[in-house]
mmCIF file with all atom_site columns, C-alpha atoms in Angstrom:
data_model
loop_
_atom_site.group_PDB
_atom_site.id
_atom_site.type_symbol
_atom_site.label_atom_id
_atom_site.label_alt_id
_atom_site.label_comp_id
_atom_site.label_asym_id
_atom_site.label_entity_id
_atom_site.label_seq_id
_atom_site.pdbx_PDB_ins_code
_atom_site.Cartn_x
_atom_site.Cartn_y
_atom_site.Cartn_z
_atom_site.occupancy
_atom_site.B_iso_or_equiv
_atom_site.pdbx_formal_charge
_atom_site.auth_seq_id
_atom_site.auth_comp_id
_atom_site.auth_asym_id
_atom_site.auth_atom_id
_atom_site.pdbx_PDB_model_num
ATOM 1   C CA . MET A 1 1   ? -52.467 -174.150 11.737 1.00 73.00 ? 1   MET A CA 1
ATOM 2   C CA . THR A 1 2   ? -48.861 -173.049 12.514 1.00 84.00 ? 2   THR A CA 1
ATOM 3   C CA . THR A 1 3   ? -46.976 -173.078 15.749 1.00 93.00 ? 3   THR A CA 1
ATOM 4   C CA . ILE A 1 4   ? -44.498 -170.378 14.735 1.00 95.00 ? 4   ILE A CA 1
ATOM 5   C CA . VAL A 1 5   ? -44.843 -166.624 14.288 1.00 98.00 ? 5   VAL A CA 1
ATOM 6   C CA . ASN A 1 6   ? -43.780 -165.502 10.796 1.00 97.00 ? 6   ASN A CA 1
ATOM 7   C CA . PRO A 1 7   ? -41.379 -162.521 10.868 1.00 98.00 ? 7   PRO A CA 1
ATOM 8   C CA . SER A 1 8   ? -43.481 -160.917 8.152  1.00 98.00 ? 8   SER A CA 1
ATOM 9   C CA . ILE A 1 9   ? -46.056 -159.881 10.768 1.00 98.00 ? 9   ILE A CA 1
ATOM 10  C CA . PHE A 1 10  ? -43.471 -157.542 12.302 1.00 98.00 ? 10  PHE A CA 1
ATOM 11  C CA . ARG A 1 11  ? -42.731 -156.080 8.849  1.00 98.00 ? 11  ARG A CA 1
ATOM 12  C CA . PHE A 1 12  ? -46.451 -155.494 8.255  1.00 99.00 ? 12  PHE A CA 1
ATOM 13  C CA . LEU A 1 13  ? -47.019 -153.868 11.622 1.00 99.00 ? 13  LEU A CA 1
ATOM 14  C CA . THR A 1 14  ? -43.972 -151.634 11.174 1.00 98.00 ? 14  THR A CA 1
ATOM 15  C CA . ASP A 1 15  ? -45.235 -150.628 7.773  1.00 99.00 ? 15  ASP A CA 1
ATOM 16  C CA . LEU A 1 16  ? -48.661 -149.872 9.222  1.00 98.00 ? 16  LEU A CA 1
ATOM 17  C CA . LYS A 1 17  ? -47.117 -147.742 11.999 1.00 98.00 ? 17  LYS A CA 1
ATOM 18  C CA . ASN A 1 18  ? -45.339 -145.623 9.354  1.00 98.00 ? 18  ASN A CA 1
ATOM 19  C CA . ASN A 1 19  ? -48.420 -145.426 7.150  1.00 98.00 ? 19  ASN A CA 1
ATOM 20  C CA . ASN A 1 20  ? -51.327 -145.408 9.610  1.00 98.00 ? 20  ASN A CA 1
ATOM 21  C CA . THR A 1 21  ? -54.061 -144.064 7.349  1.00 97.00 ? 21  THR A CA 1
ATOM 22  C CA . ARG A 1 22  ? -57.170 -145.510 5.888  1.00 97.00 ? 22  ARG A CA 1
ATOM 23  C CA . GLU A 1 23  ? -55.918 -144.799 2.357  1.00 98.00 ? 23  GLU A CA 1
ATOM 24  C CA . TRP A 1 24  ? -52.701 -146.878 2.850  1.00 98.00 ? 24  TRP A CA 1
ATOM 25  C CA . PHE A 1 25  ? -54.649 -149.661 4.497  1.00 98.00 ? 25  PHE A CA 1
ATOM 26  C CA . ALA A 1 26  ? -57.152 -149.821 1.635  1.00 98.00 ? 26  ALA A CA 1
ATOM 27  C CA . LYS A 1 27  ? -54.410 -150.065 -0.920 1.00 98.00 ? 27  LYS A CA 1
ATOM 28  C CA . ASN A 1 28  ? -52.717 -152.859 1.106  1.00 98.00 ? 28  ASN A CA 1
ATOM 29  C CA . LYS A 1 29  ? -55.768 -154.888 2.060  1.00 97.00 ? 29  LYS A CA 1
ATOM 30  C CA . GLU A 1 30  ? -54.362 -158.045 0.598  1.00 98.00 ? 30  GLU A CA 1
ATOM 31  C CA . TYR A 1 31  ? -51.117 -157.512 2.500  1.00 98.00 ? 31  TYR A CA 1
ATOM 32  C CA . TYR A 1 32  ? -53.033 -157.166 5.734  1.00 98.00 ? 32  TYR A CA 1
ATOM 33  C CA . GLN A 1 33  ? -55.224 -160.194 5.063  1.00 98.00 ? 33  GLN A CA 1
ATOM 34  C CA . LYS A 1 34  ? -52.279 -162.445 4.468  1.00 98.00 ? 34  LYS A CA 1
ATOM 35  C CA . GLU A 1 35  ? -50.665 -161.417 7.700  1.00 98.00 ? 35  GLU A CA 1
ATOM 36  C CA . GLU A 1 36  ? -53.965 -161.509 9.603  1.00 98.00 ? 36  GLU A CA 1
ATOM 37  C CA . ASP A 1 37  ? -54.613 -165.099 8.438  1.00 98.00 ? 37  ASP A CA 1
ATOM 38  C CA . GLN A 1 38  ? -51.096 -166.167 9.468  1.00 98.00 ? 38  GLN A CA 1
ATOM 39  C CA . ILE A 1 39  ? -51.280 -164.659 13.023 1.00 98.00 ? 39  ILE A CA 1
ATOM 40  C CA . LYS A 1 40  ? -54.803 -166.016 13.486 1.00 98.00 ? 40  LYS A CA 1
ATOM 41  C CA . ASN A 1 41  ? -53.389 -169.447 12.708 1.00 98.00 ? 41  ASN A CA 1
ATOM 42  C CA . PHE A 1 42  ? -50.815 -168.983 15.396 1.00 98.00 ? 42  PHE A CA 1
ATOM 43  C CA . PHE A 1 43  ? -53.418 -167.738 17.870 1.00 98.00 ? 43  PHE A CA 1
ATOM 44  C CA . THR A 1 44  ? -55.508 -170.857 17.048 1.00 98.00 ? 44  THR A CA 1
ATOM 45  C CA . ALA A 1 45  ? -52.533 -173.113 17.754 1.00 98.00 ? 45  ALA A CA 1
ATOM 46  C CA . ILE A 1 46  ? -52.180 -171.399 21.205 1.00 98.00 ? 46  ILE A CA 1
ATOM 47  C CA . ASN A 1 47  ? -55.897 -172.074 21.794 1.00 98.00 ? 47  ASN A CA 1
ATOM 48  C CA . GLU A 1 48  ? -55.370 -175.723 20.962 1.00 97.00 ? 48  GLU A CA 1
ATOM 49  C CA . GLY A 1 49  ? -52.509 -175.914 23.429 1.00 97.00 ? 49  GLY A CA 1
ATOM 50  C CA . LEU A 1 50  ? -54.509 -174.165 26.116 1.00 97.00 ? 50  LEU A CA 1
ATOM 51  C CA . THR A 1 51  ? -57.308 -176.601 25.820 1.00 96.00 ? 51  THR A CA 1
ATOM 52  C CA . THR A 1 52  ? -54.920 -179.340 27.041 1.00 96.00 ? 52  THR A CA 1
ATOM 53  C CA . ILE A 1 53  ? -54.306 -177.446 30.332 1.00 96.00 ? 53  ILE A CA 1
ATOM 54  C CA . ASP A 1 54  ? -57.583 -175.625 30.961 1.00 95.00 ? 54  ASP A CA 1
ATOM 55  C CA . ASN A 1 55  ? -61.240 -175.504 30.076 1.00 94.00 ? 55  ASN A CA 1
ATOM 56  C CA . ILE A 1 56  ? -61.357 -172.687 27.449 1.00 94.00 ? 56  ILE A CA 1
ATOM 57  C CA . VAL A 1 57  ? -64.771 -171.497 26.167 1.00 92.00 ? 57  VAL A CA 1
ATOM 58  C CA . GLY A 1 58  ? -63.163 -169.890 23.107 1.00 88.00 ? 58  GLY A CA 1
ATOM 59  C CA . MET A 1 59  ? -60.758 -167.353 21.789 1.00 95.00 ? 59  MET A CA 1
ATOM 60  C CA . LYS A 1 60  ? -61.278 -163.799 20.579 1.00 97.00 ? 60  LYS A CA 1
ATOM 61  C CA . VAL A 1 61  ? -58.893 -162.122 18.070 1.00 98.00 ? 61  VAL A CA 1
ATOM 62  C CA . TYR A 1 62  ? -59.308 -158.448 18.670 1.00 98.00 ? 62  TYR A CA 1
ATOM 63  C CA . ARG A 1 63  ? -60.012 -156.193 15.714 1.00 97.00 ? 63  ARG A CA 1
ATOM 64  C CA . ILE A 1 64  ? -57.237 -154.135 14.228 1.00 98.00 ? 64  ILE A CA 1
ATOM 65  C CA . TYR A 1 65  ? -59.420 -151.088 14.073 1.00 97.00 ? 65  TYR A CA 1
ATOM 66  C CA . ARG A 1 66  ? -58.929 -148.569 16.970 1.00 96.00 ? 66  ARG A CA 1
ATOM 67  C CA . ASP A 1 67  ? -61.842 -146.914 18.737 1.00 92.00 ? 67  ASP A CA 1
ATOM 68  C CA . ILE A 1 68  ? -60.812 -143.311 18.269 1.00 90.00 ? 68  ILE A CA 1
ATOM 69  C CA . ARG A 1 69  ? -64.094 -141.623 19.435 1.00 89.00 ? 69  ARG A CA 1
ATOM 70  C CA . PHE A 1 70  ? -62.653 -140.367 22.696 1.00 89.00 ? 70  PHE A CA 1
ATOM 71  C CA . SER A 1 71  ? -58.917 -140.443 21.932 1.00 89.00 ? 71  SER A CA 1
ATOM 72  C CA . LYS A 1 72  ? -56.619 -137.648 21.006 1.00 90.00 ? 72  LYS A CA 1
ATOM 73  C CA . ASP A 1 73  ? -54.715 -140.128 18.825 1.00 91.00 ? 73  ASP A CA 1
ATOM 74  C CA . LYS A 1 74  ? -56.787 -140.418 15.701 1.00 93.00 ? 74  LYS A CA 1
ATOM 75  C CA . THR A 1 75  ? -54.675 -143.044 13.922 1.00 96.00 ? 75  THR A CA 1
ATOM 76  C CA . PRO A 1 76  ? -57.227 -145.639 12.822 1.00 97.00 ? 76  PRO A CA 1
ATOM 77  C CA . TYR A 1 77  ? -55.338 -148.902 13.299 1.00 98.00 ? 77  TYR A CA 1
ATOM 78  C CA . LYS A 1 78  ? -53.621 -150.801 16.104 1.00 98.00 ? 78  LYS A CA 1
ATOM 79  C CA . ILE A 1 79  ? -49.921 -151.627 15.501 1.00 98.00 ? 79  ILE A CA 1
ATOM 80  C CA . TYR A 1 80  ? -50.266 -154.931 17.392 1.00 98.00 ? 80  TYR A CA 1
ATOM 81  C CA . ARG A 1 81  ? -52.320 -158.095 17.073 1.00 99.00 ? 81  ARG A CA 1
ATOM 82  C CA . SER A 1 82  ? -53.872 -159.594 20.125 1.00 98.00 ? 82  SER A CA 1
ATOM 83  C CA . CYS A 1 83  ? -56.028 -162.427 21.216 1.00 99.00 ? 83  CYS A CA 1
ATOM 84  C CA . GLY A 1 84  ? -57.877 -163.355 24.439 1.00 98.00 ? 84  GLY A CA 1
ATOM 85  C CA . TYR A 1 85  ? -58.815 -166.778 25.766 1.00 98.00 ? 85  TYR A CA 1
ATOM 86  C CA . LYS A 1 86  ? -61.723 -167.030 28.173 1.00 94.00 ? 86  LYS A CA 1
ATOM 87  C CA . ARG A 1 87  ? -62.008 -169.744 30.810 1.00 93.00 ? 87  ARG A CA 1
ATOM 88  C CA . ALA A 1 88  ? -65.327 -171.625 30.800 1.00 87.00 ? 88  ALA A CA 1
ATOM 89  C CA . THR A 1 89  ? -68.175 -171.555 33.335 1.00 76.00 ? 89  THR A CA 1
ATOM 90  C CA . GLU A 1 90  ? -68.896 -169.497 36.400 1.00 73.00 ? 90  GLU A CA 1
ATOM 91  C CA . ALA A 1 91  ? -66.422 -171.468 38.492 1.00 77.00 ? 91  ALA A CA 1
ATOM 92  C CA . LEU A 1 92  ? -63.556 -170.888 36.019 1.00 81.00 ? 92  LEU A CA 1
ATOM 93  C CA . ARG A 1 93  ? -63.303 -167.076 35.787 1.00 88.00 ? 93  ARG A CA 1
ATOM 94  C CA . GLY A 1 94  ? -60.346 -165.150 34.571 1.00 93.00 ? 94  GLY A CA 1
ATOM 95  C CA . GLY A 1 95  ? -58.519 -165.574 31.267 1.00 96.00 ? 95  GLY A CA 1
ATOM 96  C CA . TYR A 1 96  ? -55.408 -165.467 29.181 1.00 98.00 ? 96  TYR A CA 1
ATOM 97  C CA . HIS A 1 97  ? -54.148 -162.795 26.725 1.00 98.00 ? 97  HIS A CA 1
ATOM 98  C CA . LEU A 1 98  ? -51.400 -162.728 24.062 1.00 99.00 ? 98  LEU A CA 1
ATOM 99  C CA . GLU A 1 99  ? -50.173 -159.678 22.186 1.00 99.00 ? 99  GLU A CA 1
ATOM 100 C CA . ILE A 1 100 ? -47.802 -159.654 19.270 1.00 99.00 ? 100 ILE A CA 1
ATOM 101 C CA . THR A 1 101 ? -46.080 -156.421 18.173 1.00 98.00 ? 101 THR A CA 1
ATOM 102 C CA . PRO A 1 102 ? -42.558 -155.405 17.062 1.00 98.00 ? 102 PRO A CA 1
ATOM 103 C CA . GLU A 1 103 ? -42.627 -152.807 19.918 1.00 96.00 ? 103 GLU A CA 1
ATOM 104 C CA . GLY A 1 104 ? -42.812 -155.338 22.796 1.00 97.00 ? 104 GLY A CA 1
ATOM 105 C CA . SER A 1 105 ? -44.886 -158.504 22.723 1.00 99.00 ? 105 SER A CA 1
ATOM 106 C CA . PHE A 1 106 ? -46.277 -159.941 26.011 1.00 99.00 ? 106 PHE A CA 1
ATOM 107 C CA . LEU A 1 107 ? -48.617 -162.426 27.482 1.00 99.00 ? 107 LEU A CA 1
ATOM 108 C CA . ALA A 1 108 ? -50.806 -162.024 30.514 1.00 98.00 ? 108 ALA A CA 1
ATOM 109 C CA . ALA A 1 109 ? -53.088 -164.210 32.619 1.00 98.00 ? 109 ALA A CA 1
ATOM 110 C CA . GLY A 1 110 ? -55.306 -163.639 35.608 1.00 96.00 ? 110 GLY A CA 1
ATOM 111 C CA . PHE A 1 111 ? -58.049 -161.157 36.461 1.00 94.00 ? 111 PHE A CA 1
ATOM 112 C CA . TRP A 1 112 ? -58.023 -157.849 34.670 1.00 93.00 ? 112 TRP A CA 1
ATOM 113 C CA . GLN A 1 113 ? -60.487 -155.323 36.251 1.00 91.00 ? 113 GLN A CA 1
ATOM 114 C CA . PRO A 1 114 ? -62.603 -157.959 38.044 1.00 93.00 ? 114 PRO A CA 1
ATOM 115 C CA . ASN A 1 115 ? -66.132 -156.887 38.900 1.00 93.00 ? 115 ASN A CA 1
ATOM 116 C CA . LYS A 1 116 ? -66.909 -155.192 42.234 1.00 94.00 ? 116 LYS A CA 1
ATOM 117 C CA . GLU A 1 117 ? -68.056 -158.383 43.977 1.00 93.00 ? 117 GLU A CA 1
ATOM 118 C CA . ASP A 1 118 ? -65.144 -160.497 42.869 1.00 94.00 ? 118 ASP A CA 1
ATOM 119 C CA . LEU A 1 119 ? -62.612 -157.789 43.813 1.00 96.00 ? 119 LEU A CA 1
ATOM 120 C CA . PHE A 1 120 ? -64.096 -157.478 47.263 1.00 96.00 ? 120 PHE A CA 1
ATOM 121 C CA . ARG A 1 121 ? -64.139 -161.314 47.804 1.00 96.00 ? 121 ARG A CA 1
ATOM 122 C CA . ILE A 1 122 ? -60.468 -161.607 46.699 1.00 96.00 ? 122 ILE A CA 1
ATOM 123 C CA . ARG A 1 123 ? -59.426 -158.734 48.949 1.00 97.00 ? 123 ARG A CA 1
ATOM 124 C CA . LYS A 1 124 ? -61.280 -160.286 51.931 1.00 97.00 ? 124 LYS A CA 1
ATOM 125 C CA . GLU A 1 125 ? -59.475 -163.583 51.287 1.00 96.00 ? 125 GLU A CA 1
ATOM 126 C CA . PHE A 1 126 ? -56.066 -161.900 51.370 1.00 96.00 ? 126 PHE A CA 1
ATOM 127 C CA . GLU A 1 127 ? -57.121 -159.976 54.447 1.00 96.00 ? 127 GLU A CA 1
ATOM 128 C CA . MET A 1 128 ? -58.078 -163.110 56.296 1.00 95.00 ? 128 MET A CA 1
ATOM 129 C CA . ASP A 1 129 ? -55.310 -165.432 55.127 1.00 93.00 ? 129 ASP A CA 1
ATOM 130 C CA . SER A 1 130 ? -52.533 -164.754 52.628 1.00 94.00 ? 130 SER A CA 1
ATOM 131 C CA . SER A 1 131 ? -50.628 -167.955 53.178 1.00 95.00 ? 131 SER A CA 1
ATOM 132 C CA . ILE A 1 132 ? -51.955 -169.762 50.093 1.00 96.00 ? 132 ILE A CA 1
ATOM 133 C CA . ILE A 1 133 ? -51.381 -166.858 47.695 1.00 97.00 ? 133 ILE A CA 1
ATOM 134 C CA . GLU A 1 134 ? -47.901 -166.312 49.181 1.00 96.00 ? 134 GLU A CA 1
ATOM 135 C CA . ASP A 1 135 ? -47.089 -169.943 48.619 1.00 97.00 ? 135 ASP A CA 1
ATOM 136 C CA . ILE A 1 136 ? -48.256 -169.660 44.982 1.00 97.00 ? 136 ILE A CA 1
ATOM 137 C CA . LEU A 1 137 ? -46.242 -166.485 44.380 1.00 96.00 ? 137 LEU A CA 1
ATOM 138 C CA . ASN A 1 138 ? -43.177 -168.167 45.852 1.00 96.00 ? 138 ASN A CA 1
ATOM 139 C CA . THR A 1 139 ? -43.263 -171.217 43.600 1.00 96.00 ? 139 THR A CA 1
ATOM 140 C CA . THR A 1 140 ? -40.248 -171.616 41.331 1.00 96.00 ? 140 THR A CA 1
ATOM 141 C CA . ASN A 1 141 ? -42.515 -171.735 38.336 1.00 96.00 ? 141 ASN A CA 1
ATOM 142 C CA . ILE A 1 142 ? -44.099 -168.342 39.066 1.00 97.00 ? 142 ILE A CA 1
ATOM 143 C CA . LYS A 1 143 ? -40.859 -166.707 40.086 1.00 97.00 ? 143 LYS A CA 1
ATOM 144 C CA . ASN A 1 144 ? -38.933 -167.910 37.015 1.00 97.00 ? 144 ASN A CA 1
ATOM 145 C CA . THR A 1 145 ? -41.714 -167.083 34.576 1.00 98.00 ? 145 THR A CA 1
ATOM 146 C CA . PHE A 1 146 ? -43.232 -163.890 35.922 1.00 98.00 ? 146 PHE A CA 1
ATOM 147 C CA . GLY A 1 147 ? -41.414 -162.758 39.036 1.00 95.00 ? 147 GLY A CA 1
ATOM 148 C CA . SER A 1 148 ? -44.660 -161.876 40.807 1.00 93.00 ? 148 SER A CA 1
ATOM 149 C CA . PHE A 1 149 ? -47.932 -160.055 40.092 1.00 93.00 ? 149 PHE A CA 1
ATOM 150 C CA . TYR A 1 150 ? -47.925 -157.254 37.612 1.00 92.00 ? 150 TYR A CA 1
ATOM 151 C CA . THR A 1 151 ? -47.697 -154.245 39.961 1.00 78.00 ? 151 THR A CA 1
ATOM 152 C CA . ARG A 1 152 ? -48.777 -151.242 37.847 1.00 81.00 ? 152 ARG A CA 1
ATOM 153 C CA . ASN A 1 153 ? -52.484 -151.043 38.744 1.00 86.00 ? 153 ASN A CA 1
ATOM 154 C CA . SER A 1 154 ? -52.988 -150.521 42.538 1.00 93.00 ? 154 SER A CA 1
ATOM 155 C CA . LEU A 1 155 ? -54.756 -148.081 44.782 1.00 95.00 ? 155 LEU A CA 1
ATOM 156 C CA . LYS A 1 156 ? -52.591 -145.489 46.400 1.00 94.00 ? 156 LYS A CA 1
ATOM 157 C CA . VAL A 1 157 ? -54.426 -145.924 49.739 1.00 96.00 ? 157 VAL A CA 1
ATOM 158 C CA . ALA A 1 158 ? -56.207 -148.764 51.464 1.00 97.00 ? 158 ALA A CA 1
ATOM 159 C CA . PRO A 1 159 ? -59.675 -149.516 50.006 1.00 96.00 ? 159 PRO A CA 1
ATOM 160 C CA . THR A 1 160 ? -62.655 -148.537 52.125 1.00 95.00 ? 160 THR A CA 1
ATOM 161 C CA . GLY A 1 161 ? -63.162 -150.919 55.006 1.00 95.00 ? 161 GLY A CA 1
ATOM 162 C CA . PHE A 1 162 ? -59.648 -152.285 55.088 1.00 97.00 ? 162 PHE A CA 1
ATOM 163 C CA . ASP A 1 163 ? -56.952 -151.413 57.645 1.00 96.00 ? 163 ASP A CA 1
ATOM 164 C CA . LYS A 1 164 ? -54.132 -149.346 56.053 1.00 96.00 ? 164 LYS A CA 1
ATOM 165 C CA . ASN A 1 165 ? -51.688 -151.089 58.436 1.00 97.00 ? 165 ASN A CA 1
ATOM 166 C CA . HIS A 1 166 ? -52.723 -154.558 57.582 1.00 96.00 ? 166 HIS A CA 1
ATOM 167 C CA . PRO A 1 167 ? -49.621 -156.759 56.870 1.00 96.00 ? 167 PRO A CA 1
ATOM 168 C CA . ASN A 1 168 ? -51.142 -157.792 53.448 1.00 95.00 ? 168 ASN A CA 1
ATOM 169 C CA . ILE A 1 169 ? -52.222 -154.289 52.452 1.00 96.00 ? 169 ILE A CA 1
ATOM 170 C CA . GLU A 1 170 ? -50.119 -154.214 49.242 1.00 95.00 ? 170 GLU A CA 1
ATOM 171 C CA . LEU A 1 171 ? -52.007 -157.302 48.019 1.00 95.00 ? 171 LEU A CA 1
ATOM 172 C CA . ILE A 1 172 ? -55.310 -155.844 49.179 1.00 97.00 ? 172 ILE A CA 1
ATOM 173 C CA . LYS A 1 173 ? -54.713 -152.517 47.282 1.00 97.00 ? 173 LYS A CA 1
ATOM 174 C CA . LYS A 1 174 ? -54.392 -154.320 43.900 1.00 96.00 ? 174 LYS A CA 1
ATOM 175 C CA . LYS A 1 175 ? -57.163 -153.597 41.432 1.00 95.00 ? 175 LYS A CA 1
ATOM 176 C CA . ASP A 1 176 ? -56.054 -156.414 39.114 1.00 95.00 ? 176 ASP A CA 1
ATOM 177 C CA . PHE A 1 177 ? -54.439 -159.766 39.685 1.00 96.00 ? 177 PHE A CA 1
ATOM 178 C CA . ILE A 1 178 ? -52.385 -160.243 36.604 1.00 97.00 ? 178 ILE A CA 1
ATOM 179 C CA . PHE A 1 179 ? -49.219 -162.243 35.738 1.00 98.00 ? 179 PHE A CA 1
ATOM 180 C CA . LEU A 1 180 ? -47.376 -160.621 32.816 1.00 98.00 ? 180 LEU A CA 1
ATOM 181 C CA . ARG A 1 181 ? -44.378 -161.769 30.813 1.00 98.00 ? 181 ARG A CA 1
ATOM 182 C CA . LYS A 1 182 ? -42.609 -159.690 28.149 1.00 98.00 ? 182 LYS A CA 1
ATOM 183 C CA . PHE A 1 183 ? -40.757 -160.998 25.077 1.00 98.00 ? 183 PHE A CA 1
ATOM 184 C CA . THR A 1 184 ? -38.119 -159.724 22.780 1.00 98.00 ? 184 THR A CA 1
ATOM 185 C CA . ASN A 1 185 ? -38.775 -159.974 19.007 1.00 98.00 ? 185 ASN A CA 1
ATOM 186 C CA . LYS A 1 186 ? -36.090 -162.768 18.860 1.00 98.00 ? 186 LYS A CA 1
ATOM 187 C CA . GLU A 1 187 ? -38.041 -164.774 21.458 1.00 98.00 ? 187 GLU A CA 1
ATOM 188 C CA . VAL A 1 188 ? -41.319 -164.342 19.623 1.00 99.00 ? 188 VAL A CA 1
ATOM 189 C CA . LEU A 1 189 ? -39.802 -165.599 16.374 1.00 98.00 ? 189 LEU A CA 1
ATOM 190 C CA . ALA A 1 190 ? -38.050 -168.561 18.008 1.00 98.00 ? 190 ALA A CA 1
ATOM 191 C CA . LYS A 1 191 ? -39.323 -172.032 16.965 1.00 97.00 ? 191 LYS A CA 1
ATOM 192 C CA . ASP A 1 192 ? -40.180 -172.849 20.546 1.00 98.00 ? 192 ASP A CA 1
ATOM 193 C CA . PHE A 1 193 ? -42.184 -169.727 21.203 1.00 98.00 ? 193 PHE A CA 1
ATOM 194 C CA . HIS A 1 194 ? -45.520 -171.656 21.092 1.00 98.00 ? 194 HIS A CA 1
ATOM 195 C CA . THR A 1 195 ? -44.156 -174.000 23.804 1.00 98.00 ? 195 THR A CA 1
ATOM 196 C CA . THR A 1 196 ? -42.905 -171.032 25.805 1.00 98.00 ? 196 THR A CA 1
ATOM 197 C CA . VAL A 1 197 ? -46.400 -169.453 25.756 1.00 99.00 ? 197 VAL A CA 1
ATOM 198 C CA . ILE A 1 198 ? -48.199 -172.659 26.750 1.00 98.00 ? 198 ILE A CA 1
ATOM 199 C CA . ASN A 1 199 ? -45.663 -173.351 29.572 1.00 98.00 ? 199 ASN A CA 1
ATOM 200 C CA . SER A 1 200 ? -46.043 -169.772 30.823 1.00 98.00 ? 200 SER A CA 1
ATOM 201 C CA . PHE A 1 201 ? -49.842 -170.099 30.924 1.00 98.00 ? 201 PHE A CA 1
ATOM 202 C CA . THR A 1 202 ? -49.513 -173.476 32.626 1.00 98.00 ? 202 THR A CA 1
ATOM 203 C CA . ALA A 1 203 ? -47.582 -171.791 35.411 1.00 98.00 ? 203 ALA A CA 1
ATOM 204 C CA . VAL A 1 204 ? -50.601 -169.755 36.302 1.00 97.00 ? 204 VAL A CA 1
ATOM 205 C CA . ARG A 1 205 ? -52.942 -172.729 36.785 1.00 96.00 ? 205 ARG A CA 1
ATOM 206 C CA . PRO A 1 206 ? -52.303 -173.122 40.614 1.00 96.00 ? 206 PRO A CA 1
ATOM 207 C CA . PHE A 1 207 ? -53.359 -169.464 40.948 1.00 97.00 ? 207 PHE A CA 1
ATOM 208 C CA . PHE A 1 208 ? -56.564 -170.029 38.860 1.00 96.00 ? 208 PHE A CA 1
ATOM 209 C CA . ASN A 1 209 ? -57.348 -173.140 40.847 1.00 94.00 ? 209 ASN A CA 1
ATOM 210 C CA . TYR A 1 210 ? -57.128 -171.141 44.066 1.00 96.00 ? 210 TYR A CA 1
ATOM 211 C CA . MET A 1 211 ? -59.181 -168.291 42.722 1.00 95.00 ? 211 MET A CA 1
ATOM 212 C CA . SER A 1 212 ? -61.887 -170.726 41.626 1.00 93.00 ? 212 SER A CA 1
ATOM 213 C CA . ASP A 1 213 ? -62.098 -171.972 45.212 1.00 92.00 ? 213 ASP A CA 1
ATOM 214 C CA . VAL A 1 214 ? -62.261 -168.400 46.583 1.00 94.00 ? 214 VAL A CA 1
ATOM 215 C CA . LEU A 1 215 ? -64.782 -166.961 44.143 1.00 93.00 ? 215 LEU A CA 1
ATOM 216 C CA . THR A 1 216 ? -67.225 -169.915 44.427 1.00 91.00 ? 216 THR A CA 1
ATOM 217 C CA . THR A 1 217 ? -67.355 -169.780 48.282 1.00 90.00 ? 217 THR A CA 1
ATOM 218 C CA . ASN A 1 218 ? -68.430 -167.298 50.848 1.00 89.00 ? 218 ASN A CA 1
ATOM 219 C CA . LEU A 1 219 ? -66.263 -166.049 53.667 1.00 85.00 ? 219 LEU A CA 1
ATOM 220 C CA . ASN A 1 220 ? -67.147 -169.136 55.750 1.00 85.00 ? 220 ASN A CA 1
ATOM 221 C CA . GLY A 1 221 ? -65.894 -171.409 52.881 1.00 81.00 ? 221 GLY A CA 1
ATOM 222 C CA . GLU A 1 222 ? -69.434 -172.515 51.916 1.00 85.00 ? 222 GLU A CA 1
ATOM 223 C CA . SER A 1 223 ? -70.251 -172.939 48.246 1.00 84.00 ? 223 SER A CA 1
ATOM 224 C CA . ILE A 1 224 ? -72.283 -170.186 46.624 1.00 82.00 ? 224 ILE A CA 1
ATOM 225 C CA . LEU A 1 225 ? -72.816 -172.129 43.401 1.00 77.00 ? 225 LEU A CA 1
ATOM 226 C CA . GLU A 1 226 ? -76.358 -173.120 42.601 1.00 67.00 ? 226 GLU A CA 1
ATOM 227 C CA . GLN A 1 227 ? -76.963 -176.739 43.272 1.00 50.00 ? 227 GLN A CA 1
#
């Protein structure tokens, strides 16, 4: 297990981008496998670090093969390597994500496309009281690490049943609740990148703790978990 990212992964992914064909990939299978083993080792080291700060049910290294069935882009392989880490049990929803690529690596944590029931419950929480989430977003750790929520994926208008003039409408319009941090290639290859990733994920824990409280209670604050 290694706690550093080998620069050779960037060389491989750049070569793959320039030769994104099944023929090239087949001829360079050993090249791919060597780099895949190394990056999986790093992802495993991140998993080990995460288990010291959260209850993680496991990690999933996403396949390098693209699903091109409904895509205009028919190149068969991804030019990045990524891994997801799922939080354990019904009470600990949400997860962590790390993507390594020479074209802009990043990590993310939070709730990506939550189901309809969870999304409604979170929106109702922010409608009733935004003080806790605002306190979390204003912590030094969140501000210095992420700035705020990733803002790309929001509704253009208020969701059905919510007042468009509500003071918290921008929070309510969100479809995802994600913290995202981007990295330069130099940062990814730094010796302390593993520590940077774990510290970044640690900064999200107060948000996850709050969401666990929200998503395991009804609007009256009563537990909805089975006894």
